PDB file of C-alpha atoms in Angstrom:
ATOM      1  CA  MET A 665     -32.856 111.126 110.341  1.00  0.00           C
ATOM      2  CA  ASP A 666     -34.247 109.593 107.005  1.00  0.00           C
ATOM      3  CA  PHE A 667     -36.944 110.304 104.801  1.00  0.00           C
ATOM      4  CA  LEU A 668     -39.936 108.376 106.213  1.00  0.00           C
ATOM      5  CA  THR A 669     -38.824 109.208 109.836  1.00  0.00           C
ATOM      6  CA  VAL A 670     -39.304 112.860 108.974  1.00  0.00           C
ATOM      7  CA  ALA A 671     -42.388 112.226 106.564  1.00  0.00           C
ATOM      8  CA  SER A 672     -43.818 111.056 109.588  1.00  0.00           C
ATOM      9  CA  PHE A 673     -43.654 113.499 111.567  1.00  0.00           C
ATOM     10  CA  PRO A 674     -46.956 115.889 110.312  1.00  0.00           C
ATOM     11  CA  VAL A 675     -48.573 112.468 109.710  1.00  0.00           C
ATOM     12  CA  ILE A 676     -48.167 111.836 114.000  1.00  0.00           C
ATOM     13  CA  LEU A 677     -49.182 116.066 114.753  1.00  0.00           C
ATOM     14  CA  LEU A 678     -51.956 115.393 113.212  1.00  0.00           C
ATOM     15  CA  GLY A 679     -53.587 112.487 115.298  1.00  0.00           C
ATOM     16  CA  VAL A 680     -52.025 113.958 118.519  1.00  0.00           C
ATOM     17  CA  LEU A 681     -53.538 117.194 118.308  1.00  0.00           C
ATOM     18  CA  PRO A 682     -56.870 116.315 118.056  1.00  0.00           C
ATOM     19  CA  LEU A 683     -56.807 113.915 120.919  1.00  0.00           C
ATOM     20  CA  LEU A 684     -54.904 116.557 122.880  1.00  0.00           C
ATOM     21  CA  TYR A 685     -57.785 119.240 122.738  1.00  0.00           C
ATOM     22  CA  THR A 686     -60.118 115.996 122.998  1.00  0.00           C
ATOM     23  CA  TYR A 687     -58.347 115.751 126.634  1.00  0.00           C
ATOM     24  CA  THR A 688     -58.375 119.611 127.083  1.00  0.00           C
ATOM     25  CA  SER A 689     -61.672 120.023 126.433  1.00  0.00           C
ATOM     26  CA  SER A 690     -62.841 117.099 128.447  1.00  0.00           C
ATOM     27  CA  THR A 691     -61.223 118.004 131.005  1.00  0.00           C
ATOM     28  CA  THR A 692     -62.609 121.734 131.001  1.00  0.00           C
ATOM     29  CA  GLN A 693     -66.034 121.109 130.775  1.00  0.00           C
ATOM     30  CA  ALA A 694     -65.822 118.237 133.964  1.00  0.00           C
ATOM     31  CA  ARG A 695     -63.645 120.971 135.865  1.00  0.00           C
ATOM     32  CA  PHE A 696     -64.152 124.396 134.708  1.00  0.00           C
ATOM     33  CA  PRO A 697     -66.638 126.169 137.293  1.00  0.00           C
ATOM     34  CA  THR A 698     -70.031 127.301 134.699  1.00  0.00           C
ATOM     35  CA  LEU A 699     -72.986 128.544 135.989  1.00  0.00           C
ATOM     36  CA  ARG A 700     -75.685 126.343 137.554  1.00  0.00           C
ATOM     37  CA  ASN A 701     -79.465 127.252 137.801  1.00  0.00           C
ATOM     38  CA  LYS A 702     -79.483 130.577 136.148  1.00  0.00           C
ATOM     39  CA  ARG A 703     -81.687 132.876 134.105  1.00  0.00           C
ATOM     40  CA  VAL A 704     -79.278 133.694 130.732  1.00  0.00           C
ATOM     41  CA  CYS A 705     -80.003 136.615 128.265  1.00  0.00           C
ATOM     42  CA  LEU A 706     -77.631 136.456 125.031  1.00  0.00           C
ATOM     43  CA  LEU A 707     -77.812 139.264 123.765  1.00  0.00           C
ATOM     44  CA  ILE A 708     -76.710 139.209 120.076  1.00  0.00           C
ATOM     45  CA  ALA A 709     -76.908 142.077 116.836  1.00  0.00           C
ATOM     46  CA  HIS A 710     -77.779 139.584 114.231  1.00  0.00           C
ATOM     47  CA  PRO A 711     -79.552 136.491 113.666  1.00  0.00           C
ATOM     48  CA  ASP A 712     -76.011 133.700 113.020  1.00  0.00           C
ATOM     49  CA  ASP A 713     -74.056 135.464 115.451  1.00  0.00           C
ATOM     50  CA  GLU A 714     -75.517 133.042 118.307  1.00  0.00           C
ATOM     51  CA  ALA A 715     -73.820 130.104 115.760  1.00  0.00           C
ATOM     52  CA  MET A 716     -70.196 131.675 115.091  1.00  0.00           C
ATOM     53  CA  PHE A 717     -69.854 133.497 118.047  1.00  0.00           C
ATOM     54  CA  PHE A 718     -71.273 131.952 120.642  1.00  0.00           C
ATOM     55  CA  ALA A 719     -72.416 128.088 119.951  1.00  0.00           C
ATOM     56  CA  PRO A 720     -69.744 127.093 122.497  1.00  0.00           C
ATOM     57  CA  THR A 721     -71.652 129.167 125.269  1.00  0.00           C
ATOM     58  CA  VAL A 722     -74.644 128.507 124.323  1.00  0.00           C
ATOM     59  CA  LEU A 723     -74.485 124.433 124.239  1.00  0.00           C
ATOM     60  CA  ALA A 724     -72.230 124.463 127.383  1.00  0.00           C
ATOM     61  CA  LEU A 725     -75.331 126.408 129.593  1.00  0.00           C
ATOM     62  CA  THR A 726     -78.251 124.610 127.965  1.00  0.00           C
ATOM     63  CA  ARG A 727     -76.752 121.115 129.131  1.00  0.00           C
ATOM     64  CA  PRO A 728     -79.748 119.301 130.486  1.00  0.00           C
ATOM     65  CA  ASP A 729     -78.205 119.360 134.116  1.00  0.00           C
ATOM     66  CA  SER A 730     -77.315 123.004 134.442  1.00  0.00           C
ATOM     67  CA  GLY A 731     -80.400 123.630 135.637  1.00  0.00           C
ATOM     68  CA  ASN A 732     -79.996 127.591 133.319  1.00  0.00           C
ATOM     69  CA  HIS A 733     -82.531 128.601 131.336  1.00  0.00           C
ATOM     70  CA  VAL A 734     -81.119 130.023 128.852  1.00  0.00           C
ATOM     71  CA  LYS A 735     -82.656 132.789 126.189  1.00  0.00           C
ATOM     72  CA  ILE A 736     -81.921 134.901 122.987  1.00  0.00           C
ATOM     73  CA  LEU A 737     -82.374 138.322 122.375  1.00  0.00           C
ATOM     74  CA  CYS A 738     -81.280 139.671 118.789  1.00  0.00           C
ATOM     75  CA  LEU A 739     -81.197 143.597 118.310  1.00  0.00           C
ATOM     76  CA  SER A 740     -81.600 143.973 114.519  1.00  0.00           C
ATOM     77  CA  THR A 741     -83.290 140.904 112.162  1.00  0.00           C
ATOM     78  CA  GLY A 742     -80.209 141.422 109.724  1.00  0.00           C
ATOM     79  CA  ASN A 743     -81.981 142.699 106.892  1.00  0.00           C
ATOM     80  CA  ALA A 744     -79.409 144.569 105.427  1.00  0.00           C
ATOM     81  CA  ASP A 745     -80.307 142.192 101.438  1.00  0.00           C
ATOM     82  CA  GLY A 746     -83.598 141.948 102.811  1.00  0.00           C
ATOM     83  CA  LEU A 747     -83.302 138.737 104.154  1.00  0.00           C
ATOM     84  CA  GLY A 748     -85.135 139.794 107.290  1.00  0.00           C
ATOM     85  CA  GLU A 749     -87.848 137.552 108.024  1.00  0.00           C
ATOM     86  CA  THR A 750     -86.313 134.341 106.697  1.00  0.00           C
ATOM     87  CA  ARG A 751     -83.611 135.395 109.155  1.00  0.00           C
ATOM     88  CA  LYS A 752     -85.604 135.404 112.027  1.00  0.00           C
ATOM     89  CA  ARG A 753     -86.946 131.852 110.999  1.00  0.00           C
ATOM     90  CA  GLU A 754     -83.389 130.776 110.659  1.00  0.00           C
ATOM     91  CA  LEU A 755     -82.272 132.397 114.477  1.00  0.00           C
ATOM     92  CA  VAL A 756     -85.063 130.194 115.379  1.00  0.00           C
ATOM     93  CA  LYS A 757     -84.094 126.920 114.051  1.00  0.00           C
ATOM     94  CA  SER A 758     -80.302 127.483 114.982  1.00  0.00           C
ATOM     95  CA  ALA A 759     -81.540 128.120 118.395  1.00  0.00           C
ATOM     96  CA  MET A 760     -83.414 125.045 119.090  1.00  0.00           C
ATOM     97  CA  LEU A 761     -80.376 123.105 117.133  1.00  0.00           C
ATOM     98  CA  LEU A 762     -78.086 124.662 120.364  1.00  0.00           C
ATOM     99  CA  GLY A 763     -80.597 123.240 122.799  1.00  0.00           C
ATOM    100  CA  LEU A 764     -83.097 126.043 124.106  1.00  0.00           C
ATOM    101  CA  ARG A 765     -86.070 125.190 125.450  1.00  0.00           C
ATOM    102  CA  SER A 766     -88.319 126.630 123.461  1.00  0.00           C
ATOM    103  CA  GLU A 767     -88.738 128.611 119.791  1.00  0.00           C
ATOM    104  CA  ASP A 768     -90.767 131.124 122.478  1.00  0.00           C
ATOM    105  CA  ASP A 769     -87.426 131.798 124.668  1.00  0.00           C
ATOM    106  CA  VAL A 770     -85.930 133.499 121.250  1.00  0.00           C
ATOM    107  CA  PHE A 771     -86.867 137.342 120.628  1.00  0.00           C
ATOM    108  CA  VAL A 772     -85.879 139.391 117.493  1.00  0.00           C
ATOM    109  CA  PHE A 773     -86.704 143.197 118.318  1.00  0.00           C
ATOM    110  CA  ASP A 774     -86.858 145.117 114.440  1.00  0.00           C
ATOM    111  CA  SER A 775     -86.146 148.996 114.918  1.00  0.00           C
ATOM    112  CA  PRO A 776     -84.764 151.486 113.314  1.00  0.00           C
ATOM    113  CA  ASP A 777     -82.576 152.102 116.233  1.00  0.00           C
ATOM    114  CA  PHE A 778     -80.596 149.351 115.292  1.00  0.00           C
ATOM    115  CA  PRO A 779     -80.230 149.229 111.884  1.00  0.00           C
ATOM    116  CA  ASP A 780     -77.785 146.440 111.021  1.00  0.00           C
ATOM    117  CA  SER A 781     -75.128 147.871 109.090  1.00  0.00           C
ATOM    118  CA  MET A 782     -71.173 148.230 108.518  1.00  0.00           C
ATOM    119  CA  THR A 783     -71.235 151.691 109.467  1.00  0.00           C
ATOM    120  CA  THR A 784     -73.463 152.210 111.968  1.00  0.00           C
ATOM    121  CA  THR A 785     -72.866 152.610 115.470  1.00  0.00           C
ATOM    122  CA  TRP A 786     -76.449 151.357 118.088  1.00  0.00           C
ATOM    123  CA  LYS A 787     -77.217 154.394 120.781  1.00  0.00           C
ATOM    124  CA  SER A 788     -76.280 152.489 124.110  1.00  0.00           C
ATOM    125  CA  ASP A 789     -78.832 154.968 125.842  1.00  0.00           C
ATOM    126  CA  ARG A 790     -81.113 152.911 123.717  1.00  0.00           C
ATOM    127  CA  ILE A 791     -80.067 149.681 124.254  1.00  0.00           C
ATOM    128  CA  SER A 792     -80.075 149.889 127.552  1.00  0.00           C
ATOM    129  CA  ALA A 793     -83.646 151.155 127.126  1.00  0.00           C
ATOM    130  CA  LEU A 794     -84.576 147.861 125.638  1.00  0.00           C
ATOM    131  CA  LEU A 795     -83.664 145.796 128.340  1.00  0.00           C
ATOM    132  CA  ARG A 796     -84.367 147.864 131.463  1.00  0.00           C
ATOM    133  CA  SER A 797     -88.273 147.600 129.794  1.00  0.00           C
ATOM    134  CA  ALA A 798     -87.642 143.822 129.359  1.00  0.00           C
ATOM    135  CA  PHE A 799     -85.401 142.835 131.980  1.00  0.00           C
ATOM    136  CA  ALA A 800     -86.426 145.090 134.595  1.00  0.00           C
ATOM    137  CA  PRO A 801     -89.628 147.154 133.719  1.00  0.00           C
ATOM    138  CA  ARG A 802     -90.297 148.588 136.983  1.00  0.00           C
ATOM    139  CA  LEU A 803     -87.214 149.657 137.954  1.00  0.00           C
ATOM    140  CA  SER A 804     -87.735 153.766 137.822  1.00  0.00           C
ATOM    141  CA  ALA A 805     -90.907 152.713 140.873  1.00  0.00           C
ATOM    142  CA  SER A 806     -88.371 150.758 143.058  1.00  0.00           C
ATOM    143  CA  PRO A 807     -87.629 152.651 146.141  1.00  0.00           C
ATOM    144  CA  ARG A 808     -83.819 153.661 147.062  1.00  0.00           C
ATOM    145  CA  ASP A 809     -83.420 151.140 149.764  1.00  0.00           C
ATOM    146  CA  GLU A 810     -84.963 148.812 148.254  1.00  0.00           C
ATOM    147  CA  ALA A 811     -82.298 145.926 146.249  1.00  0.00           C
ATOM    148  CA  PRO A 812     -82.485 146.099 142.249  1.00  0.00           C
ATOM    149  CA  ALA A 813     -83.738 143.368 140.617  1.00  0.00           C
ATOM    150  CA  ALA A 814     -84.315 141.596 137.269  1.00  0.00           C
ATOM    151  CA  GLY A 815     -85.778 139.359 135.043  1.00  0.00           C
ATOM    152  CA  ILE A 816     -82.202 138.346 134.368  1.00  0.00           C
ATOM    153  CA  ASP A 817     -79.447 136.865 136.678  1.00  0.00           C
ATOM    154  CA  VAL A 818     -77.314 136.777 133.789  1.00  0.00           C
ATOM    155  CA  LEU A 819     -76.397 138.982 130.435  1.00  0.00           C
ATOM    156  CA  ILE A 820     -74.034 137.528 127.963  1.00  0.00           C
ATOM    157  CA  THR A 821     -72.755 139.550 124.693  1.00  0.00           C
ATOM    158  CA  PHE A 822     -69.464 140.747 122.629  1.00  0.00           C
ATOM    159  CA  ASP A 823     -66.540 143.035 124.805  1.00  0.00           C
ATOM    160  CA  ASP A 824     -65.778 145.905 123.421  1.00  0.00           C
ATOM    161  CA  SER A 825     -63.619 144.587 120.255  1.00  0.00           C
ATOM    162  CA  GLY A 826     -67.174 142.968 119.726  1.00  0.00           C
ATOM    163  CA  VAL A 827     -65.065 139.790 117.973  1.00  0.00           C
ATOM    164  CA  SER A 828     -65.018 141.440 114.054  1.00  0.00           C
ATOM    165  CA  SER A 829     -64.543 144.902 115.379  1.00  0.00           C
ATOM    166  CA  HIS A 830     -68.523 145.133 113.764  1.00  0.00           C
ATOM    167  CA  PRO A 831     -69.620 147.967 114.710  1.00  0.00           C
ATOM    168  CA  ASN A 832     -73.176 146.650 116.262  1.00  0.00           C
ATOM    169  CA  HIS A 833     -71.427 144.263 118.245  1.00  0.00           C
ATOM    170  CA  VAL A 834     -69.413 146.888 120.296  1.00  0.00           C
ATOM    171  CA  SER A 835     -72.600 148.548 120.617  1.00  0.00           C
ATOM    172  CA  LEU A 836     -73.947 145.900 122.546  1.00  0.00           C
ATOM    173  CA  TYR A 837     -71.240 146.014 125.287  1.00  0.00           C
ATOM    174  CA  HIS A 838     -71.430 149.901 125.667  1.00  0.00           C
ATOM    175  CA  GLY A 839     -75.099 149.838 125.792  1.00  0.00           C
ATOM    176  CA  ALA A 840     -74.716 146.581 127.963  1.00  0.00           C
ATOM    177  CA  ARG A 841     -72.649 148.102 130.254  1.00  0.00           C
ATOM    178  CA  THR A 842     -75.107 151.325 130.475  1.00  0.00           C
ATOM    179  CA  PHE A 843     -78.060 148.252 131.565  1.00  0.00           C
ATOM    180  CA  ILE A 844     -76.099 147.313 134.231  1.00  0.00           C
ATOM    181  CA  SER A 845     -74.578 150.904 135.523  1.00  0.00           C
ATOM    182  CA  THR A 846     -78.976 152.356 135.392  1.00  0.00           C
ATOM    183  CA  LEU A 847     -79.696 149.137 137.134  1.00  0.00           C
ATOM    184  CA  LEU A 848     -77.318 149.973 140.113  1.00  0.00           C
ATOM    185  CA  ARG A 849     -77.519 154.137 140.344  1.00  0.00           C
ATOM    186  CA  GLY A 850     -78.785 155.238 143.014  1.00  0.00           C
ATOM    187  CA  LYS A 851     -78.532 152.511 144.836  1.00  0.00           C
ATOM    188  CA  PRO A 852     -75.435 152.879 146.655  1.00  0.00           C
ATOM    189  CA  GLY A 853     -74.185 149.635 148.589  1.00  0.00           C
ATOM    190  CA  TRP A 854     -76.258 146.637 146.232  1.00  0.00           C
ATOM    191  CA  ALA A 855     -74.619 144.681 143.965  1.00  0.00           C
ATOM    192  CA  SER A 856     -75.840 144.462 140.297  1.00  0.00           C
ATOM    193  CA  PRO A 857     -78.625 141.789 140.522  1.00  0.00           C
ATOM    194  CA  VAL A 858     -77.217 140.654 136.608  1.00  0.00           C
ATOM    195  CA  ASP A 859     -73.873 139.588 135.983  1.00  0.00           C
ATOM    196  CA  LEU A 860     -72.387 140.065 132.588  1.00  0.00           C
ATOM    197  CA  TYR A 861     -70.593 138.614 130.259  1.00  0.00           C
ATOM    198  CA  THR A 862     -68.726 139.515 126.907  1.00  0.00           C
ATOM    199  CA  LEU A 863     -67.170 136.778 124.929  1.00  0.00           C
ATOM    200  CA  THR A 864     -63.548 138.276 124.474  1.00  0.00           C
ATOM    201  CA  SER A 865     -61.971 139.036 120.935  1.00  0.00           C
ATOM    202  CA  VAL A 866     -58.474 137.786 119.881  1.00  0.00           C
ATOM    203  CA  GLY A 867     -56.331 138.824 117.015  1.00  0.00           C
ATOM    204  CA  LEU A 868     -56.185 137.056 113.335  1.00  0.00           C
ATOM    205  CA  LEU A 869     -54.355 134.393 114.367  1.00  0.00           C
ATOM    206  CA  ARG A 870     -55.603 133.318 116.700  1.00  0.00           C
ATOM    207  CA  LYS A 871     -58.930 133.488 115.410  1.00  0.00           C
ATOM    208  CA  TYR A 872     -57.987 131.041 112.417  1.00  0.00           C
ATOM    209  CA  THR A 873     -56.623 129.049 113.921  1.00  0.00           C
ATOM    210  CA  SER A 874     -59.816 126.521 115.071  1.00  0.00           C
ATOM    211  CA  PHE A 875     -59.008 123.729 118.023  1.00  0.00           C
ATOM    212  CA  LEU A 876     -55.375 124.805 117.980  1.00  0.00           C
ATOM    213  CA  ASP A 877     -55.588 127.942 120.609  1.00  0.00           C
ATOM    214  CA  ALA A 878     -57.035 125.844 122.959  1.00  0.00           C
ATOM    215  CA  CYS A 879     -53.959 126.498 124.655  1.00  0.00           C
ATOM    216  CA  THR A 880     -53.614 129.580 124.167  1.00  0.00           C
ATOM    217  CA  THR A 881     -56.369 130.269 125.722  1.00  0.00           C
ATOM    218  CA  MET A 882     -55.511 128.509 128.229  1.00  0.00           C
ATOM    219  CA  ALA A 883     -52.514 129.819 129.067  1.00  0.00           C
ATOM    220  CA  ALA A 884     -54.208 133.228 128.130  1.00  0.00           C
ATOM    221  CA  VAL A 885     -56.981 132.948 131.817  1.00  0.00           C
ATOM    222  CA  LEU A 886     -53.919 131.628 133.895  1.00  0.00           C
ATOM    223  CA  PHE A 887     -52.188 134.872 133.025  1.00  0.00           C
ATOM    224  CA  ARG A 888     -54.832 136.832 134.371  1.00  0.00           C
ATOM    225  CA  GLY A 889     -54.141 135.447 137.362  1.00  0.00           C
ATOM    226  CA  GLU A 890     -56.494 137.055 140.410  1.00  0.00           C
ATOM    227  CA  LYS A 891     -58.603 138.809 138.071  1.00  0.00           C
ATOM    228  CA  ALA A 892     -59.748 135.549 135.575  1.00  0.00           C
ATOM    229  CA  ARG A 893     -60.317 134.176 139.441  1.00  0.00           C
ATOM    230  CA  ARG A 894     -62.475 137.039 141.331  1.00  0.00           C
ATOM    231  CA  MET A 895     -65.982 136.128 141.349  1.00  0.00           C
ATOM    232  CA  SER A 896     -69.391 138.568 141.382  1.00  0.00           C
ATOM    233  CA  ASP A 897     -70.979 139.219 144.364  1.00  0.00           C
ATOM    234  CA  LYS A 898     -73.840 136.433 143.444  1.00  0.00           C
ATOM    235  CA  GLY A 899     -71.220 134.122 143.729  1.00  0.00           C
ATOM    236  CA  ASN A 900     -70.530 133.430 139.584  1.00  0.00           C
ATOM    237  CA  PRO A 901     -67.278 132.394 138.279  1.00  0.00           C
ATOM    238  CA  GLY A 902     -64.501 135.635 137.037  1.00  0.00           C
ATOM    239  CA  THR A 903     -64.510 133.754 133.860  1.00  0.00           C
ATOM    240  CA  LEU A 904     -66.789 130.821 131.793  1.00  0.00           C
ATOM    241  CA  VAL A 905     -63.933 128.760 129.309  1.00  0.00           C
ATOM    242  CA  ASN A 906     -66.425 126.417 127.127  1.00  0.00           C
ATOM    243  CA  MET A 907     -64.812 123.793 124.968  1.00  0.00           C
ATOM    244  CA  SER A 908     -66.910 121.253 122.737  1.00  0.00           C
ATOM    245  CA  LEU A 909     -65.748 118.132 121.782  1.00  0.00           C
ATOM    246  CA  LEU A 910     -64.490 118.275 118.165  1.00  0.00           C
ATOM    247  CA  PHE A 911     -66.457 114.451 117.162  1.00  0.00           C
ATOM    248  CA  GLY A 912     -69.341 113.273 118.745  1.00  0.00           C
ATOM    249  CA  GLY A 913     -72.167 114.626 121.868  1.00  0.00           C
ATOM    250  CA  ARG A 914     -74.170 117.329 121.894  1.00  0.00           C
ATOM    251  CA  GLU A 915     -71.664 119.444 122.762  1.00  0.00           C
ATOM    252  CA  SER A 916     -69.596 119.489 119.708  1.00  0.00           C
ATOM    253  CA  TYR A 917     -68.212 121.464 116.977  1.00  0.00           C
ATOM    254  CA  GLY A 918     -70.809 119.377 115.123  1.00  0.00           C
ATOM    255  CA  ALA A 919     -74.096 120.750 116.747  1.00  0.00           C
ATOM    256  CA  ALA A 920     -72.066 124.787 115.949  1.00  0.00           C
ATOM    257  CA  ARG A 921     -71.645 123.275 112.283  1.00  0.00           C
ATOM    258  CA  ARG A 922     -75.152 122.416 111.660  1.00  0.00           C
ATOM    259  CA  ALA A 923     -76.362 125.308 113.424  1.00  0.00           C
ATOM    260  CA  MET A 924     -74.814 127.045 110.729  1.00  0.00           C
ATOM    261  CA  THR A 925     -75.293 125.071 107.333  1.00  0.00           C
ATOM    262  CA  GLU A 926     -78.576 124.036 108.272  1.00  0.00           C
ATOM    263  CA  ALA A 927     -80.691 126.780 110.132  1.00  0.00           C
ATOM    264  CA  HIS A 928     -78.814 129.835 108.961  1.00  0.00           C
ATOM    265  CA  LYS A 929     -79.319 128.525 104.625  1.00  0.00           C
ATOM    266  CA  SER A 930     -79.363 132.494 103.428  1.00  0.00           C
ATOM    267  CA  GLN A 931     -76.473 133.023 104.822  1.00  0.00           C
ATOM    268  CA  MET A 932     -73.867 130.392 103.532  1.00  0.00           C
ATOM    269  CA  VAL A 933     -71.568 131.572 101.260  1.00  0.00           C
ATOM    270  CA  TRP A 934     -68.208 130.576  99.995  1.00  0.00           C
ATOM    271  CA  PHE A 935     -66.354 132.329 102.828  1.00  0.00           C
ATOM    272  CA  ARG A 936     -68.339 131.013 105.794  1.00  0.00           C
ATOM    273  CA  TRP A 937     -67.382 127.744 104.909  1.00  0.00           C
ATOM    274  CA  GLY A 938     -64.228 129.686 106.219  1.00  0.00           C
ATOM    275  CA  TRP A 939     -65.256 130.662 109.328  1.00  0.00           C
ATOM    276  CA  ILE A 940     -66.886 127.652 110.149  1.00  0.00           C
ATOM    277  CA  LEU A 941     -63.854 125.530 109.394  1.00  0.00           C
ATOM    278  CA  THR A 942     -61.113 127.139 110.942  1.00  0.00           C
ATOM    279  CA  SER A 943     -62.078 129.560 112.875  1.00  0.00           C
ATOM    280  CA  ARG A 944     -61.913 129.414 116.803  1.00  0.00           C
ATOM    281  CA  TYR A 945     -65.042 130.290 118.010  1.00  0.00           C
ATOM    282  CA  MET A 946     -66.859 127.302 116.477  1.00  0.00           C
ATOM    283  CA  VAL A 947     -65.445 125.363 119.589  1.00  0.00           C
ATOM    284  CA  ILE A 948     -63.782 127.848 121.742  1.00  0.00           C
ATOM    285  CA  ASN A 949     -65.207 130.736 123.726  1.00  0.00           C
ATOM    286  CA  ASP A 950     -63.695 132.478 126.710  1.00  0.00           C
ATOM    287  CA  LEU A 951     -65.475 134.739 128.356  1.00  0.00           C
ATOM    288  CA  ARG A 952     -64.786 138.047 131.437  1.00  0.00           C
ATOM    289  CA  LEU A 953     -67.161 138.590 133.406  1.00  0.00           C
ATOM    290  CA  GLU A 954     -67.590 142.683 134.097  1.00  0.00           C
ATOM    291  CA  HIS A 955     -67.005 144.606 137.575  1.00  0.00           C
ATOM    292  CA  PHE A 956     -68.680 147.768 138.301  1.00  0.00           C
ATOM    293  CA  LYS A 957     -69.203 149.647 141.218  1.00  0.00           C
ATOM    294  CA  ALA A 958     -72.238 151.345 141.817  1.00  0.00           C
TER     295      ALA A 958
END
């Protein structure tokens, strides 16, 4: 095998791998089950979480033909550096770039209960109480024999590792689970009116392999077998896999990148460029349906 043949392998791979990913992402968008005609709330901890971690999901759920109504609830202004008001405006701009219907669909909560901190764990009962007041304000007055009701159909947030192990992210997982459990408390035999999906955290190597993680993601979903396919009582999919295109179209890596670089300008320090260029979360999301018993 001569030198030119060997030297051409990396060039061929650079061309073939993006094409394989493009085929995989297009197939995923067309054939994998998704949510339709749902009221969806994305629960995040800080402005920019929606772009850094959930952009593929938001882009998929805001497709014009999906019928979904997506809202974002952010539990802090990200005011650790005194930029809270700026970051609130940046979140709204990012949300519009990612396809939300209106600026009024973005809610930012500013409370001493939820400080932007790398060392503070937010209390689950406080998060649950906030979600109840926002989406199930009449829960306490609901008769025992009446089905629980809520103002949303789907809640999406981080899993118990929070992608980066950030305590604020992890707190959202526990708070969201507490909220769903509260909806079912004293309601034996009823299904939850809200399905909870959590973003799957992956190891360090996979986290920084960008679109190359597509095959591993698909293999992991298949390996989960029946658990991945088990639907909710409302008929929603057991797993959501969203893969954005690398180039072109509204559901693309470029849309996620713009949500960071054009909207969250105050956060564009050097290491954020590394995340934008290499993180699989900029192009790939897989979310698991959480199951509960009344």
